[in-house]
Short mmCIF file of C-alpha atoms in Angstrom, two decimals:
data_model
loop_
_atom_site.label_atom_id
_atom_site.label_comp_id
_atom_site.label_asym_id
_atom_site.label_seq_id
_atom_site.Cartn_x
_atom_site.Cartn_y
_atom_site.Cartn_z
CA MET H 2 -60.86 0.92 -28.92
CA LEU H 3 -60.24 4.07 -27.28
CA GLY H 4 -60.45 2.12 -23.76
CA ILE H 5 -58.82 -0.58 -25.21
CA LEU H 6 -55.08 2.21 -25.84
CA VAL H 7 -56.38 3.38 -22.30
CA LEU H 8 -56.24 0.40 -20.31
CA GLY H 9 -53.53 -0.81 -22.14
CA ALA H 10 -51.27 2.63 -21.71
CA LEU H 11 -51.97 1.73 -18.30
CA GLY H 12 -50.95 -1.56 -17.64
CA ALA H 13 -48.55 -0.63 -19.44
CA GLY H 14 -47.45 2.00 -16.84
CA ALA H 15 -48.72 0.10 -14.08
CA TRP H 16 -46.12 -2.87 -15.05
CA TRP H 17 -43.51 -0.27 -15.36
CA PHE H 18 -43.63 1.17 -12.09
CA PHE H 19 -44.78 -1.39 -10.35
CA LEU H 20 -43.78 -4.73 -11.75
CA ARG H 21 -41.03 -5.22 -13.37
CA PRO H 22 -37.72 -6.30 -11.79
CA GLY H 23 -35.88 -3.28 -10.11
CA ALA H 24 -39.36 -1.27 -10.64
CA PRO H 25 -38.66 2.12 -8.08
CA ILE H 26 -42.57 0.83 -6.27
CA ALA H 27 -42.23 -3.05 -5.96
CA ILE H 28 -45.13 -4.21 -5.51
CA GLY H 29 -46.05 -7.89 -5.28
CA GLN H 30 -42.67 -8.57 -4.73
CA GLU H 31 -42.31 -10.17 -1.12
CA GLU H 32 -39.44 -8.84 1.49
CA HIS H 33 -37.02 -11.70 1.60
CA PRO H 34 -36.74 -11.73 5.80
CA VAL H 35 -33.59 -10.83 6.44
CA ALA H 36 -31.53 -13.61 7.98
CA ASP H 37 -30.70 -14.61 11.40
CA PHE H 38 -26.89 -15.16 11.56
CA SER H 39 -23.24 -16.11 14.37
CA PHE H 40 -20.95 -17.28 13.32
CA ASP H 41 -19.91 -21.19 14.30
CA LEU H 42 -17.30 -20.70 16.93
CA SER H 43 -14.92 -24.03 15.73
CA LYS H 44 -12.03 -23.14 18.49
CA VAL H 45 -11.44 -20.94 21.83
CA ASN H 46 -7.73 -21.32 23.55
CA GLY H 47 -6.86 -18.84 25.58
CA THR H 48 -3.19 -18.75 26.65
CA ALA H 49 -1.49 -16.93 29.56
CA PRO H 50 1.65 -16.18 30.37
CA GLY H 51 3.06 -19.54 32.11
CA GLY H 52 1.29 -21.45 28.81
CA ALA H 53 -2.49 -22.83 27.97
CA VAL H 54 -5.73 -21.79 30.17
CA SER H 55 -9.30 -22.34 29.79
CA GLY H 56 -12.83 -21.75 31.66
CA ASP H 57 -14.77 -19.26 31.56
CA GLY H 58 -12.92 -16.66 30.92
CA VAL H 59 -11.59 -17.83 27.59
CA ASP H 60 -15.24 -18.67 27.43
CA ASP H 61 -16.88 -14.94 28.47
CA ALA H 62 -14.07 -13.26 25.56
CA ALA H 63 -15.05 -15.75 22.80
CA GLU H 64 -18.63 -15.48 23.58
CA ASP H 65 -17.84 -11.23 23.10
CA ILE H 66 -16.15 -11.71 21.02
CA ARG H 67 -17.61 -13.66 18.37
CA GLU H 68 -20.09 -10.74 18.98
CA THR H 69 -18.19 -8.09 17.73
CA LEU H 70 -17.50 -10.25 14.40
CA ASP H 71 -20.79 -11.54 14.21
CA ALA H 72 -21.95 -7.44 14.40
CA LEU H 73 -19.17 -6.68 11.24
CA TYR H 74 -20.58 -9.41 8.69
CA VAL H 75 -24.33 -8.90 9.93
CA ALA H 76 -23.86 -5.44 9.28
CA GLY H 77 -21.96 -5.49 6.26
CA TYR H 78 -22.76 -8.67 4.16
CA ILE H 79 -27.00 -9.25 5.43
CA ASP H 80 -29.20 -7.49 7.33
CA PRO H 81 -29.67 -4.62 4.88
CA SER H 82 -30.76 -1.77 7.17
CA LYS H 83 -27.67 -1.45 8.77
CA TRP H 84 -26.27 -0.61 4.70
CA GLU H 85 -28.12 3.01 5.40
CA GLY H 86 -26.51 3.88 1.73
CA GLY H 87 -23.84 1.70 1.36
CA THR H 88 -22.18 3.97 4.85
CA PHE H 89 -21.85 0.61 6.85
CA PRO H 90 -22.23 2.98 10.35
CA GLU H 91 -21.60 -0.52 12.14
CA VAL H 92 -19.26 -1.77 10.44
CA LEU H 93 -16.61 0.34 11.48
CA GLU H 94 -18.41 0.97 15.03
CA GLN H 95 -16.45 -2.37 15.21
CA PHE H 96 -12.75 -1.06 14.62
CA ASP H 97 -10.43 1.02 17.07
CA GLU H 98 -10.40 4.64 15.84
CA ALA H 99 -6.65 3.31 13.53
CA ALA H 100 -8.47 0.30 12.27
CA ALA H 101 -11.99 1.45 11.23
CA GLU H 102 -9.99 5.01 9.61
CA ARG H 103 -8.47 2.33 7.61
CA ALA H 104 -10.99 0.40 7.32
CA SER H 105 -13.13 3.33 5.70
CA ALA H 106 -10.53 3.84 3.15
CA GLY H 107 -11.68 0.39 1.76
CA LEU H 108 -15.49 -0.24 2.92
CA ASP H 109 -16.02 -2.49 0.21
CA GLN H 110 -13.36 -4.48 1.58
CA PHE H 111 -16.02 -5.59 4.25
CA THR H 112 -19.23 -5.03 2.69
CA LEU H 113 -21.74 -5.07 -0.11
CA GLY H 114 -20.17 -1.96 -1.11
CA ASP H 115 -21.23 1.36 -3.05
CA GLN H 116 -23.23 -1.61 -4.98
CA ALA H 117 -25.14 -3.03 -1.91
CA GLU H 118 -28.22 -1.03 -3.25
CA GLN H 119 -27.83 -3.45 -6.57
CA VAL H 120 -28.98 -6.50 -4.26
CA ALA H 121 -32.26 -8.20 -2.63
CA PHE H 122 -30.54 -10.08 0.00
CA VAL H 123 -27.59 -11.91 1.48
CA GLU H 124 -28.44 -15.48 2.74
CA PRO H 125 -25.16 -16.77 4.90
CA VAL H 126 -24.60 -20.36 4.14
CA VAL H 127 -21.02 -20.42 5.67
CA GLY H 128 -19.44 -19.30 9.58
CA VAL H 129 -17.12 -20.55 10.89
CA LEU H 130 -14.97 -18.53 13.84
CA LYS H 131 -11.18 -19.79 15.02
CA ILE H 132 -10.03 -17.64 18.17
CA ARG H 133 -7.85 -17.08 19.84
CA VAL H 134 -7.45 -15.19 23.27
CA LEU H 135 -3.85 -13.97 25.44
CA PHE H 136 -4.81 -13.22 29.09
CA ASP H 137 -2.28 -10.99 31.80
CA ALA H 138 -0.82 -12.59 34.82
CA GLU H 139 -3.70 -11.68 36.21
CA THR H 140 -6.16 -13.70 33.94
CA ASP H 141 -7.62 -10.74 31.91
CA PRO H 142 -7.88 -10.81 28.08
CA VAL H 143 -5.68 -7.94 26.76
CA GLY H 144 -5.76 -9.47 23.00
CA ALA H 145 -7.17 -11.87 20.72
CA VAL H 146 -6.80 -13.69 17.40
CA ALA H 147 -9.96 -14.68 14.93
CA THR H 148 -10.41 -16.12 12.31
CA THR H 149 -13.26 -15.90 10.13
CA ARG H 150 -14.26 -17.90 7.56
CA PHE H 151 -17.72 -16.33 6.11
CA VAL H 152 -20.46 -17.79 2.37
CA ALA H 153 -23.08 -16.14 1.55
CA ASP H 154 -25.29 -16.21 -1.14
CA GLY H 155 -27.98 -13.39 -2.09
CA GLN H 156 -30.24 -12.09 -4.88
CA LEU H 157 -29.80 -8.99 -7.23
CA ASP H 158 -32.68 -7.11 -8.02
CA ARG H 159 -32.75 -6.96 -11.31
CA GLY H 160 -33.38 -10.76 -10.29
CA GLY H 161 -30.56 -13.35 -10.54
CA PRO H 162 -27.84 -14.98 -7.96
CA MET H 163 -25.15 -13.10 -6.66
CA HIS H 164 -22.96 -14.92 -3.80
CA VAL H 165 -20.36 -13.32 -1.24
CA ILE H 166 -16.58 -15.14 -0.16
CA HIS H 167 -14.93 -14.16 2.64
CA ARG H 168 -11.52 -15.32 4.78
CA GLY H 169 -10.69 -12.58 7.61
CA THR H 170 -8.32 -12.94 10.14
CA TYR H 171 -8.78 -10.32 12.73
CA TYR H 172 -6.55 -8.91 15.53
CA LEU H 173 -8.85 -7.09 18.77
CA SER H 174 -8.33 -5.86 21.99
CA PRO H 175 -10.66 -5.00 24.70
CA GLN H 176 -11.94 -1.34 24.78
CA GLY H 177 -14.66 -0.09 26.65
CA GLY H 178 -17.05 -3.21 28.51
CA SER H 179 -16.22 -4.41 24.26
CA TRP H 180 -13.31 -6.21 21.99
CA ARG H 181 -12.60 -3.82 18.60
CA ILE H 182 -10.71 -4.69 15.70
CA GLY H 183 -6.91 -2.58 15.78
CA GLY H 184 -5.52 -5.30 12.87
CA TYR H 185 -6.82 -7.76 9.65
CA ASP H 186 -5.76 -9.30 6.79
CA VAL H 187 -8.94 -10.33 4.47
CA ALA H 188 -9.14 -11.60 1.40
CA GLY H 189 -12.56 -13.04 -0.67
CA ALA H 190 -14.42 -11.46 -3.44
CA VAL H 191 -18.03 -10.79 -3.83
CA ALA H 192 -19.73 -11.54 -7.32
CA SER H 193 -22.96 -11.38 -9.32
CA GLY H 194 -23.85 -14.80 -10.09
CA PRO H 195 -23.94 -18.18 -8.85
CA ARG H 196 -21.14 -19.84 -6.22
CA LEU H 197 -19.94 -22.43 -7.73
CA THR H 198 -19.49 -25.34 -5.46
CA GLY H 199 -18.20 -29.30 -5.93
CA PRO H 200 -13.94 -29.83 -6.68
CA GLY H 201 -12.22 -26.53 -7.95
CA ALA H 202 -14.41 -24.07 -6.64
CA ALA H 203 -13.15 -21.30 -5.83
CA GLN H 204 -13.80 -20.94 -2.18
CA PRO H 205 -11.85 -19.24 0.92
CA GLU H 206 -8.60 -20.33 1.97
CA PRO H 207 -10.25 -22.57 6.00
CA GLY H 208 -8.04 -20.75 8.74
CA PRO H 209 -4.77 -21.54 10.05
CA SER H 210 -4.95 -23.85 12.45
CA SER H 211 -4.24 -23.18 16.05
CA MET U 29 -63.04 21.74 -32.03
CA ARG U 30 -63.50 20.14 -28.91
CA LYS U 31 -61.33 16.85 -27.91
CA HIS U 32 -63.01 13.11 -27.12
CA PRO U 33 -61.94 13.27 -22.99
CA LEU U 34 -60.39 9.67 -23.61
CA ILE U 35 -57.97 11.02 -26.12
CA ALA U 36 -57.48 13.06 -24.20
CA LEU U 37 -56.56 10.59 -21.37
CA PHE U 38 -55.03 8.40 -23.71
CA VAL U 39 -52.51 10.99 -24.58
CA SER U 40 -51.89 11.32 -20.76
CA VAL U 41 -51.24 8.13 -19.88
CA SER U 42 -49.12 8.09 -22.80
CA VAL U 43 -46.60 10.36 -21.81
CA TRP U 44 -46.80 9.36 -18.26
CA ALA U 45 -45.61 6.00 -18.87
CA VAL U 46 -42.96 6.41 -21.95
CA GLY U 47 -42.10 9.79 -19.41
CA GLY U 48 -41.03 7.41 -16.80
CA ALA U 49 -40.12 4.79 -18.30
CA VAL U 50 -37.47 7.40 -19.40
CA LEU U 51 -36.93 9.32 -16.20
CA ALA U 52 -36.51 5.88 -14.94
CA ASP U 53 -33.28 4.11 -16.91
CA PRO U 54 -31.77 6.68 -19.78
CA PRO U 55 -31.41 4.84 -22.88
CA ARG U 56 -28.09 4.15 -23.14
CA ALA U 57 -25.99 4.85 -26.67
CA GLY U 58 -27.26 2.50 -29.68
CA ALA U 59 -30.83 2.15 -28.58
CA GLN U 60 -30.09 -1.62 -27.79
CA ALA U 61 -30.98 -3.37 -24.93
CA THR U 62 -27.39 -4.18 -23.10
CA PRO U 63 -26.98 -6.50 -19.95
CA PRO U 64 -26.96 -4.11 -16.42
CA ALA U 65 -23.09 -4.43 -15.09
CA PRO U 66 -22.23 -6.87 -13.16
CA LEU U 67 -22.19 -6.23 -9.36
CA GLY U 68 -18.88 -7.53 -7.09
CA HIS U 69 -15.62 -6.98 -6.19
CA PRO U 70 -12.72 -8.42 -5.41
CA VAL U 71 -11.36 -8.42 -1.33
CA ASP U 72 -8.10 -8.29 -0.59
CA SER U 73 -7.17 -5.33 2.11
CA SER U 74 -3.87 -5.61 5.44
CA PHE U 75 -3.76 -3.56 8.04
CA LEU U 76 -1.71 -3.63 11.24
CA PRO U 77 -1.36 -0.68 13.24
CA SER U 78 2.03 1.55 12.80
CA PHE U 79 3.79 2.95 15.57
CA ALA U 80 2.58 5.84 15.79
CA ASP U 81 -1.28 4.56 15.38
CA VAL U 82 0.16 2.81 19.38
CA ALA U 83 1.88 5.29 20.15
CA GLY U 84 1.82 9.05 18.40
CA ARG U 85 3.55 10.29 16.12
CA ARG U 86 6.49 10.77 18.30
CA THR U 87 9.37 8.87 18.77
CA LEU U 88 9.88 6.23 20.99
CA PHE U 89 12.77 4.52 22.88
CA VAL U 90 13.24 1.21 23.86
CA LEU U 91 15.77 0.02 26.45
CA ALA U 92 16.80 -4.20 26.07
CA ILE U 93 18.73 -5.81 29.11
CA GLY U 94 20.02 -8.81 29.43
CA SER U 95 20.95 -9.89 32.62
CA ASP U 96 23.60 -12.10 33.45
CA ALA U 97 21.85 -13.86 35.93
CA ARG U 98 23.04 -17.05 36.35
CA PRO U 99 21.02 -19.96 39.64
CA GLY U 100 23.59 -20.64 41.65
CA VAL U 101 25.69 -17.81 40.63
CA CYS U 102 23.66 -14.40 40.71
CA GLU U 103 20.26 -14.04 41.44
CA PRO U 104 17.17 -12.25 40.85
CA VAL U 105 17.58 -10.90 37.23
CA GLU U 106 17.16 -7.27 37.94
CA ARG U 107 19.92 -7.63 40.71
CA CYS U 108 23.14 -9.06 38.43
CA LEU U 109 25.77 -7.42 36.18
CA ALA U 110 23.66 -6.19 32.81
CA ASP U 111 25.35 -8.63 30.16
CA SER U 112 23.82 -6.36 27.01
CA ILE U 113 22.37 -3.35 26.88
CA HIS U 114 21.08 -2.14 23.46
CA LEU U 115 18.61 0.98 22.88
CA ILE U 116 16.44 0.34 20.58
CA GLY U 117 15.03 4.22 18.67
CA ILE U 118 11.54 3.65 16.46
CA ASN U 119 10.68 5.90 14.36
CA PRO U 120 6.72 5.96 12.72
CA ARG U 121 7.25 9.49 10.86
CA GLU U 122 10.04 7.54 9.08
CA GLY U 123 8.57 3.80 9.02
CA GLY U 124 12.25 2.90 10.45
CA ALA U 125 14.22 1.86 13.88
CA SER U 126 18.01 1.72 15.52
CA ILE U 127 19.98 -0.75 17.44
CA LEU U 128 22.87 1.01 19.43
CA GLY U 129 24.59 -1.43 21.43
CA PHE U 130 26.54 -0.62 24.51
CA PRO U 131 29.83 -2.33 25.02
CA ARG U 132 29.43 -3.48 29.01
CA ASP U 133 32.84 -2.33 29.93
CA SER U 134 31.37 1.83 29.01
CA TYR U 135 33.02 3.52 32.10
CA VAL U 136 29.97 5.52 31.73
CA PRO U 137 28.47 8.10 34.87
CA ILE U 138 25.66 5.95 36.70
CA PRO U 139 23.39 8.63 38.76
CA GLY U 140 23.93 8.73 42.87
CA VAL U 141 26.28 5.80 42.05
CA GLY U 142 29.81 7.50 39.93
CA THR U 143 31.15 5.92 37.20
CA GLN U 144 31.81 2.48 36.92
CA LYS U 145 30.97 0.25 34.35
CA ILE U 146 27.43 0.36 32.92
CA ASN U 147 26.76 -2.68 33.56
CA ASN U 148 27.25 -2.63 37.08
CA ALA U 149 23.90 0.29 36.68
CA LEU U 150 21.63 -2.75 37.34
CA PHE U 151 23.11 -4.20 39.66
CA ALA U 152 23.38 -1.32 42.22
CA GLY U 153 19.87 -0.13 41.03
CA GLY U 154 18.22 -2.16 39.14
CA PRO U 155 16.77 -1.98 35.00
CA GLU U 156 15.42 2.11 36.14
CA LEU U 157 19.27 2.57 36.95
CA VAL U 158 20.19 1.30 34.11
CA VAL U 159 16.89 3.58 32.09
CA GLN U 160 18.15 6.98 33.89
CA THR U 161 21.81 5.56 33.15
CA VAL U 162 20.78 5.70 29.08
CA GLU U 163 18.35 8.43 29.39
CA GLU U 164 21.81 10.80 30.75
CA LEU U 165 24.54 9.21 28.91
CA VAL U 166 22.39 9.42 25.46
CA GLY U 167 20.30 12.00 25.91
CA VAL U 168 16.72 10.61 25.36
CA ASP U 169 13.94 9.16 27.29
CA VAL U 170 13.30 6.33 27.04
CA ASP U 171 9.33 4.65 26.77
CA SER U 172 9.63 1.25 28.05
CA TYR U 173 12.45 -1.48 29.01
CA PHE U 174 12.59 -5.15 28.45
CA LEU U 175 14.49 -7.32 31.29
CA THR U 176 15.56 -10.51 30.56
CA SER U 177 18.46 -12.94 31.26
CA PHE U 178 20.85 -15.93 29.99
CA GLU U 179 17.52 -19.11 31.05
CA GLY U 180 14.98 -16.48 29.69
CA LEU U 181 16.78 -15.76 26.01
CA LYS U 182 18.05 -19.99 25.89
CA LYS U 183 13.92 -20.48 27.07
CA MET U 184 11.80 -17.23 24.83
CA VAL U 185 14.55 -19.14 21.62
CA ASN U 186 13.23 -22.79 22.44
CA SER U 187 9.54 -21.58 22.59
CA VAL U 188 9.21 -19.88 18.94
CA GLU U 189 11.66 -23.50 17.89
CA GLY U 190 14.03 -21.06 17.13
CA ILE U 191 15.09 -18.68 14.90
CA GLU U 192 17.80 -18.24 11.89
CA VAL U 193 20.93 -15.56 12.43
CA GLU U 194 22.79 -14.06 9.97
CA ILE U 195 26.49 -14.89 11.33
CA PRO U 196 28.97 -12.73 10.79
CA TYR U 197 31.82 -14.81 11.41
CA ALA U 198 33.41 -18.13 12.11
CA MET U 199 34.04 -18.17 15.86
CA ASN U 200 35.35 -20.62 17.97
CA ASP U 201 35.42 -20.03 21.46
CA PRO U 202 34.81 -23.05 24.00
CA SER U 203 33.94 -21.72 27.35
CA SER U 204 30.91 -19.12 25.38
CA GLY U 205 30.29 -23.05 23.98
CA ALA U 206 29.97 -21.03 20.18
CA VAL U 207 31.48 -22.88 16.92
CA PHE U 208 30.15 -21.74 14.42
CA SER U 209 30.75 -21.22 10.77
CA GLU U 210 29.68 -18.30 9.13
CA GLY U 211 26.52 -17.49 7.51
CA LEU U 212 22.81 -17.72 7.88
CA GLN U 213 22.24 -20.32 10.40
CA GLU U 214 19.16 -21.68 12.51
CA LEU U 215 19.94 -21.71 16.25
CA ASP U 216 17.73 -23.09 19.26
CA GLY U 217 18.15 -21.32 22.65
CA LYS U 218 21.52 -22.63 23.75
CA GLN U 219 23.31 -21.52 20.51
CA THR U 220 21.85 -17.87 20.57
CA LEU U 221 23.21 -17.86 24.50
CA ALA U 222 26.44 -19.52 22.94
CA PHE U 223 26.36 -16.79 20.12
CA ALA U 224 25.44 -14.04 21.96
CA ARG U 225 28.03 -13.79 24.80
CA ASN U 226 30.18 -14.84 22.83
CA ARG U 227 33.79 -12.14 22.95
CA LYS U 228 36.55 -13.53 22.32
CA SER U 229 36.10 -15.05 18.84
CA THR U 230 34.58 -12.13 17.37
CA PRO U 231 37.87 -9.74 15.76
CA ASN U 232 36.99 -6.93 17.52
CA GLY U 233 36.11 -8.43 21.62
CA ASP U 234 33.25 -6.57 23.36
CA PHE U 235 32.86 -4.60 20.60
CA SER U 236 31.82 -6.86 18.11
CA ARG U 237 30.12 -9.26 20.99
CA SER U 238 27.14 -6.19 20.80
CA GLU U 239 26.73 -5.63 17.42
CA ASN U 240 26.25 -10.22 17.73
CA GLN U 241 23.79 -9.06 20.50
CA GLY U 242 21.86 -7.06 17.35
CA LEU U 243 21.73 -9.17 15.19
CA VAL U 244 19.93 -11.96 17.87
CA MET U 245 17.35 -9.34 18.09
CA LEU U 246 17.42 -8.86 14.12
CA GLY U 247 16.57 -13.28 14.16
CA ALA U 248 13.64 -12.72 15.73
CA LEU U 249 12.68 -9.95 14.61
CA GLU U 250 12.50 -11.84 10.49
CA ARG U 251 11.40 -15.05 13.03
CA PHE U 252 8.47 -13.21 14.39
CA ARG U 253 7.49 -11.67 11.54
CA ARG U 254 7.13 -15.24 9.18
CA ASP U 255 5.86 -16.97 11.93
CA ILE U 256 2.97 -14.83 11.68
CA ARG U 257 2.58 -14.15 8.54
CA ARG U 258 2.25 -18.87 8.17
CA ASP U 259 -0.46 -18.92 11.01
CA PRO U 260 -1.18 -15.61 13.09
CA PHE U 261 -2.40 -17.34 16.00
CA THR U 262 1.19 -18.08 17.21
CA LEU U 263 1.54 -14.27 17.86
CA PHE U 264 0.32 -15.66 21.46
CA THR U 265 3.39 -18.36 21.81
CA TRP U 266 5.42 -14.93 21.67
CA LEU U 267 3.74 -13.11 23.52
CA ALA U 268 2.93 -15.73 26.37
CA SER U 269 5.85 -16.73 26.45
CA GLY U 270 7.55 -13.28 26.49
CA MET U 271 6.15 -12.23 29.73
CA GLU U 272 6.41 -15.35 31.42
CA HIS U 273 10.71 -14.09 30.42
CA ILE U 274 10.59 -11.30 30.54
CA GLN U 275 10.56 -8.29 33.07
CA THR U 276 8.59 -4.41 31.22
CA ASP U 277 7.31 -2.27 32.47
CA LEU U 278 4.77 -2.20 29.81
CA SER U 279 1.16 -3.47 30.65
CA ALA U 280 0.35 -7.08 29.02
CA MET U 281 -1.88 -5.12 26.75
CA GLU U 282 0.77 -2.40 25.49
CA LEU U 283 2.75 -5.37 25.31
CA PHE U 284 0.26 -7.19 22.41
CA GLN U 285 -0.17 -3.85 20.95
CA LEU U 286 3.36 -2.89 20.70
CA SER U 287 3.43 -6.86 19.32
CA MET U 288 0.80 -5.38 15.97
CA ALA U 289 3.50 -3.00 15.65
CA THR U 290 6.66 -4.90 15.51
CA LEU U 291 4.95 -6.93 13.00
CA THR U 292 5.43 -3.51 10.41
CA VAL U 293 8.51 -3.26 10.78
CA ASN U 294 11.08 -4.21 7.93
CA PRO U 295 14.42 -6.41 9.78
CA ASN U 296 16.16 -4.83 6.49
CA LYS U 297 14.62 -1.10 7.29
CA VAL U 298 16.56 -1.65 11.11
CA VAL U 299 20.13 -0.14 11.52
CA ASN U 300 22.53 -2.34 14.02
CA ARG U 301 25.43 -0.94 15.51
CA VAL U 302 28.00 -0.96 19.26
CA THR U 303 28.54 2.83 20.06
CA PRO U 304 32.57 3.15 19.90
CA GLY U 305 35.11 3.80 21.95
CA GLY U 306 38.98 3.01 23.34
CA ILE U 307 39.99 0.07 25.61
CA GLY U 308 41.92 2.07 28.87
CA THR U 309 42.36 0.76 32.43
CA ALA U 310 40.71 2.25 35.58
CA GLY U 311 41.36 0.46 38.78
CA GLY U 312 43.03 -2.14 36.93
CA ALA U 313 40.47 -3.18 34.99
CA SER U 314 39.85 -2.96 31.34
CA ILE U 315 36.92 -0.60 30.40
CA VAL U 316 35.80 1.32 27.40
CA THR U 317 35.74 4.77 26.88
CA LEU U 318 32.80 6.66 24.96
CA GLY U 319 34.97 9.86 23.74
CA GLY U 320 33.09 12.86 21.31
CA GLU U 321 32.53 9.61 18.34
CA ALA U 322 30.38 8.09 20.84
CA ASP U 323 29.20 11.87 21.14
CA ALA U 324 27.81 11.99 17.44
CA VAL U 325 25.75 8.56 17.32
CA PHE U 326 24.46 9.83 20.40
CA ALA U 327 23.64 12.91 19.24
CA ASP U 328 22.47 10.81 15.78
CA ILE U 329 19.48 8.46 16.78
CA ALA U 330 18.36 11.04 19.91
CA ASP U 331 17.36 13.46 16.98
CA ASP U 332 14.76 10.64 15.58
CA GLY U 333 15.31 7.56 16.64
CA LEU U 334 17.00 6.29 13.89
CA LEU U 335 21.23 6.03 12.98
CA GLU U 336 22.96 6.76 10.00
CA PRO U 337 24.27 3.14 8.10
#
């Protein structure tokens, strides 16, 4: 009789610590792979004094800008190894000094925020990017405006779905070999529960057309 | 009495399990299992760098110069007469700005040239000499200048599909083409130039014209902000047009950064004034004399970039 009780108690303890949803030491739950993510470049334009420009210079600048914005969203939403206890250092690295100061005061505007530790994984569903690059008379890129539309679904540690809907307009400048965000306008939501789909569902508005 | 080892083990395991449960998830009030708090937060935030972010906390002074260059009349742009000269003061600490116009007939010392009408400074030494003249007249350090022409102004306004300007009174001046009724009106490039050049059909001649040129700048600022709010990509329509039709000592990247900062300026908080003065003659020509009242205005804007309304 006592043996049964002991085994029962051991089983209950083991379940509590290792197997229940949200257990501190999860055993038997597979680590969810981090999704690969890169924005789809839906539109790229170049502008210079005198009119539109195109070619490798525009494409190269757009690629570099995409790299910056990919890094922002991967570190903010997709890759748990970059959340670092809700401090998201790689997110702030994508901003210039003045914008980083402001962004750090509202980090949840670009990330899962201080509830990131409750999230098991996030998988991107939509990532669309439009870019317009400004060139000077010597055809060096000097600035850019980029709009993003990002939608992702995820799962909470305790079980149950969550989702991210994010729309952004970013003003970027080339600094030290990469592009940094100097200004932004973002809207959307991070929420638990399933993302509504179909007519009437809350979706980020498409970015402005150029 | 010796306890059974299995009882001791059972007690230990029970304490371990229950204690672990308590530590891992303390019971909430009511002892009822409550659902975890929903996760989430809204996203709604914007930031544009201010002039303080771009240029530091100091006051900025920018000189806007309009040349009367025209094909077949006077070229190049930087060696004609300055039809309009405006000192723009920007105070990042206060978040305010001022536009101070100089009547083009203002009779002032031009360094290295002598006392002449201020509009002659452009012809005599290009925009750099206009900057130097204003710096010594007002007692400020000008950070940068913008120089455009009649044609440049027309093309810039047309490239952004017009601007809205508050016409302060009805005008009918066939020589400039300024024929307007009073009130807010959408002007194309040609109309904007006519409004900015008219001095005959105004209550105060050259002074009124200079003030109206300030209204054109405010109209452009309002339109600029509205365009960017509607479609951020139009920023480059403005910038590309400016880079094509304006001469400046700023780099393209500095222009880009300043344009973002300009978006933070509320046109309703910009004071638009003209340097006060009297009418006189010198060498048979009509001039504007600047006296003590002008000195007081110069001291006001030199202090912090802002003018009393």
